[in-house]
Amino acid sequence: MDFPKLFLHSSLLVLHFAFSSSKDTITINQTIHDGDFLISRENNFALGFFSPGSFRFRYLGIWYHKVREQTVVWVANRDDPINGSLGVLSIDQYGNLVLHGYHNQKVPIWSTNVSAEVTDTCVAQLLDTGNLILVHDGSKSTVWESFDHPTDTVLPGMKFWLDRRTGMSRFLISWRSADDPGTGNFSLQMNPKGSPQVFIYWGIKYIWRGVPWPLKSYADTFNFSSVNNQNETYMTYSISDASVIARAMLDYSGLVKNLIWHEKDGKWNEFWSVPKSPCDPYGRCGTYGICDPHFSSRRFECDCLPGYEPKSPREWNILKDASGGCVRKRLESTSLCGHGDGFVKVANVKVPDTSAAVWVSTNMSPGDCEKNCMRNCSCSAYASLDIAGKETGCLTWYGKLMDTLHNGVEEYDIYVRVDAVELAEIAQKWTGFLESKYILAIFVVSVVSAWFVIILLTYLWLKKKKKWVRNKWNKRWLDTIGTVENQVEGSMSHSEIAFFNLSTILAATNSFSPANKLGHGGFGVVYKGEEPMLVYEYMPNKSLDSFLFSETRKSTLDWRKRFDIIVGIARGILYIHQDSRLRIIHRDLKTSNILLDEEMNPKISDFGLARIFKGNQTHEKTNRIVGTFGYMSPEYVAFGKFSTKSDVFSFGIILLEIITGKRNNSFCLEDSCPSMIGKIWHLWREERAWEIVDSSLKHSCSPDEVLRCIQIGFLCVQEDVMERPTMSAIVLMLNSEISLPSPKQPAFTFRKSSIISSSSLEPKEGFCSMDEETITEAVCR
Ligand SMILES: *[C@@H]1O[C@H](CO)[C@@H](O)[C@H](O)[C@H]1NC(C)=O
Ligand SMILES: *[C@@H]1O[C@H](CO)[C@@H](O)[C@H](O)[C@H]1NC(C)=O
Ligand SMILES: *[C@@H]1O[C@H](CO)[C@@H](O)[C@H](O)[C@H]1NC(C)=O
Ligand SMILES: *[C@@H]1O[C@H](CO)[C@@H](O)[C@H](O)[C@H]1NC(C)=O
Ligand SMILES: *[C@@H]1O[C@H](CO)[C@@H](O)[C@H](O)[C@H]1NC(C)=O
Ligand SMILES: *[C@@H]1O[C@H](CO)[C@@H](O)[C@H](O)[C@H]1NC(C)=O
Ligand SMILES: *[C@@H]1O[C@H](CO)[C@@H](O)[C@H](O)[C@H]1NC(C)=O
């Protein structure tokens, strides 16, 4: 034997006596001295002596041969270290593995306990799985294996096992501390009662419970599987990637960990561990409690299952101590079993402790499972499990429901038995919830459909009426609709003023697309400082001037039509002056602003210069003279004064233009020649007014009626404001035979080019084509 030499193996001090050829077996008459190893065939594991703390205590153990950090997975003499000596391992004459101290080879420190025939030869072998086995040479049967006596680690391929035939079980006991492999206080054991579950114990107390069997299988790094039959109950795992070094263990602090070796970091990484969440400790919320780590509406993570209430409300609510658990509500009443009781679903929970549960592994339908539980008065809950790719069946609990919680994995719905009262309350709550949802749904649906209907109707109406919208965004406009009452029924209704919101108009005009634009007209001041829009009815017959002053079209307007147009305009002006909600002075009445619909009903348009008069206001003064020459009253032109009477003046001009078919401001282009008014007045005084009447209507009219209208026209264009009749008087005059006052000489009988000049005449395209221009301060056309 060589001199011992010290060899530092990571944190582990190992004495090497000799590097005998690496071997994985020992036979009878052979010994493993402290410092020698058995190394498994693929070099995965090594068996030898180690000292986790001080060199004084020597232990026989198995560790990973390839892992740099010394990781012991099995210890033979965990509670009996070799004290102050070196260890020797051998196989004795009875075929048992025996461990001695170097100085005392008589009293074994540790040994296996197999009763072999003296003649049998035994061989111990360290397998690549980390299992040390003792095999009868003759029969080749394994008489002992280290996997049957695990320490704190379950290696891949090892059964975490309960043999129901022999009653033998494998369980883990933690180390006492990180450097003391002695029996610690924690253990991991299988509890086969009811449906098997794995528990972490602290002493004899459960501190954590695994999910009951049958377990789901996961295609994970750790491929766990479970078996439960009359012979055995076990779980095991494999590692899907053979190159991965992984283990499951119970550490000295009582945590169950799945660990994976990361070679490049040189350390074990934690893959999974329990207990972790505040709900993990066994029975955190007591009997009939339920734990939710993501509690939001509650005071803390604990609540009672449906039909139960805290046993001690004070402890529960004030001290947040749930250990007392919950008790059934209405405990004194005997209403539970067979008196209208039923089940309430508790969704997605780690099912309660199945120690008191029965697992029926037939293909039992959820309905049968419920009946099965309902039949037996001591059945407190059931769960109908359908484990994908595994079993379907029925779990029924008898007695206390313990350790129900939300943990996010392996969750199922359970159905908790409640009495009739609770059932009714829950049904009521549920109905109320549904009703509120229902009402909300109805509300939303009605609002949405109402909008649809409104939009649809608006669209259809606009389409039908062929509304068009004036497209002048960048300017300030007003929002009075240019709808003027027509004369059909006499009385005028206010409801004809309609207001559209912008979206309606946008929809109607295809967002003011140029394709929808028909033409443009004047605009100007805005009243009320708003930025509204002016919407006109589409007038297929364009404006009055396009008939009146066109040699080809004027004949379509016979006297009847012209008279109706005159009366219509008069009524329209009357309406805006007096009958509408607002007193409106148009300020720009002219033939080109009188639009004609299909039936040649006149509509006053272009309220761009209009002013609203408040209350009893009758006139106003402005420094900005805006309007159209030829239609503006003298006091307006000269002094900027305008009132309803200035509109009356414009009406008078229009009336005379309708009758004569001639423009007031283009009658004569020479200086100092009489204006149209002057010329008519001249003829009127000579009682030759008939001569100036438009020849195209002479055949269709009664001269008296025409002359009466001319007289009304003269009254309207009187220089003196007071002598002009009001619009209501004009309407009355037009519609009756009442005698008319004699007109005096009207204003502007003679054209004075120094005062009024005709502006340049540029015929415009489209519907608003006109010969005269509205004079505006802003240059907008
Ligand atoms: C073991 O040693 C004893 C005595 O030293 C010897 O009789 C026996 O044959 C040996 N057994 C083997 C298998 O070598
Ligand atoms: C180890 O031996 C020393 C003296 O030989 C003794 O005092 C000590 O108690 C022993 N320790 C154990 C754990 O047996
Ligand atoms: C060894 O096993 C026998 C029976 O198989 C038993 O009576 C005995 O107590 C065991 N000895 C030890 C140390 O476990
Ligand atoms: C184990 O339990 C005992 C008694 O309860 C205690 O004194 C000891 O400190 C515990 N050891 C560990 C490692 O928790
Ligand atoms: C249980 O063990 C008996 C006898 O060893 C065997 O016949 C039977 O098939 C086993 N049952 C299962 C489910 O493995
Ligand atoms: C998981 O384990 C089961 C049973 O041991 C085996 O049939 C299956 O092939 C394994 N799956 C993977 C991905 O290793
Ligand atoms: C109810 O079930 C329990 C547990 O399975 C059983 O012990 C008891 O006999 C059953 N009672 C009835 C009335 O079936």
mmCIF file of C-alpha atoms in Angstrom, residues 287-291 298 302-310 316 326-330 336 341-347 349 352 379-382 401 404-406 413-427 429:
data_model
loop_
_atom_site.group_PDB
_atom_site.id
_atom_site.type_symbol
_atom_site.label_atom_id
_atom_site.label_comp_id
_atom_site.label_asym_id
_atom_site.label_seq_id
_atom_site.Cartn_x
_atom_site.Cartn_y
_atom_site.Cartn_z
ATOM 1 C CA THR A 287 -60.519 23.137 7.360
ATOM 2 C CA TYR A 288 -63.024 24.178 4.696
ATOM 3 C CA GLY A 289 -60.855 27.172 3.878
ATOM 4 C CA ILE A 290 -59.610 28.145 0.455
ATOM 5 C CA CYS A 291 -56.415 30.029 -0.204
ATOM 6 C CA ARG A 298 -60.403 39.913 0.516
ATOM 7 C CA CYS A 302 -57.877 32.998 3.083
ATOM 8 C CA ASP A 303 -61.559 32.531 2.498
ATOM 9 C CA CYS A 304 -64.115 29.888 3.362
ATOM 10 C CA LEU A 305 -65.533 27.463 0.846
ATOM 11 C CA PRO A 306 -69.137 28.111 -0.217
ATOM 12 C CA GLY A 307 -71.565 27.249 2.560
ATOM 13 C CA TYR A 308 -68.939 27.765 5.268
ATOM 14 C CA GLU A 309 -67.981 30.667 7.504
ATOM 15 C CA PRO A 310 -64.974 31.394 9.746
ATOM 16 C CA TRP A 316 -60.051 35.374 11.097
ATOM 17 C CA CYS A 326 -64.294 27.368 8.714
ATOM 18 C CA VAL A 327 -67.475 25.714 9.886
ATOM 19 C CA ARG A 328 -70.687 25.004 8.086
ATOM 20 C CA LYS A 329 -73.211 27.819 8.152
ATOM 21 C CA ARG A 330 -76.514 27.000 9.892
ATOM 22 C CA LEU A 336 -77.992 19.628 4.613
ATOM 23 C CA ASP A 341 -79.059 20.511 -0.903
ATOM 24 C CA GLY A 342 -76.805 20.649 -3.911
ATOM 25 C CA PHE A 343 -73.366 21.504 -5.162
ATOM 26 C CA VAL A 344 -71.552 24.738 -5.863
ATOM 27 C CA LYS A 345 -68.654 24.803 -8.255
ATOM 28 C CA VAL A 346 -65.316 26.110 -7.065
ATOM 29 C CA ALA A 347 -63.279 26.524 -10.195
ATOM 30 C CA VAL A 349 -58.198 24.744 -7.467
ATOM 31 C CA PRO A 352 -58.473 19.305 -1.214
ATOM 32 C CA CYS A 379 -69.841 13.135 0.982
ATOM 33 C CA SER A 380 -68.802 16.780 1.221
ATOM 34 C CA ALA A 381 -67.511 17.391 -2.288
ATOM 35 C CA TYR A 382 -66.700 15.785 -5.568
ATOM 36 C CA LEU A 401 -62.022 19.499 3.159
ATOM 37 C CA THR A 404 -57.858 23.788 -0.985
ATOM 38 C CA LEU A 405 -55.974 26.483 -2.834
ATOM 39 C CA HIS A 406 -55.139 28.173 -6.086
ATOM 40 C CA ASP A 413 -63.006 22.273 -10.601
ATOM 41 C CA ILE A 414 -64.484 20.872 -7.426
ATOM 42 C CA TYR A 415 -68.136 20.838 -6.415
ATOM 43 C CA VAL A 416 -68.798 21.567 -2.774
ATOM 44 C CA ARG A 417 -71.972 20.372 -1.128
ATOM 45 C CA VAL A 418 -74.116 23.193 0.277
ATOM 46 C CA ASP A 419 -77.538 23.305 1.883
ATOM 47 C CA ALA A 420 -80.710 24.569 0.218
ATOM 48 C CA VAL A 421 -80.434 28.043 1.772
ATOM 49 C CA GLU A 422 -76.933 28.583 0.443
ATOM 50 C CA LEU A 423 -77.953 27.201 -2.918
ATOM 51 C CA ALA A 424 -80.812 29.704 -3.138
ATOM 52 C CA GLU A 425 -78.562 32.607 -2.121
ATOM 53 C CA ILE A 426 -75.969 31.722 -4.690
ATOM 54 C CA ALA A 427 -78.626 31.269 -7.355
ATOM 55 C CA LYS A 429 -76.562 36.307 -6.678
#
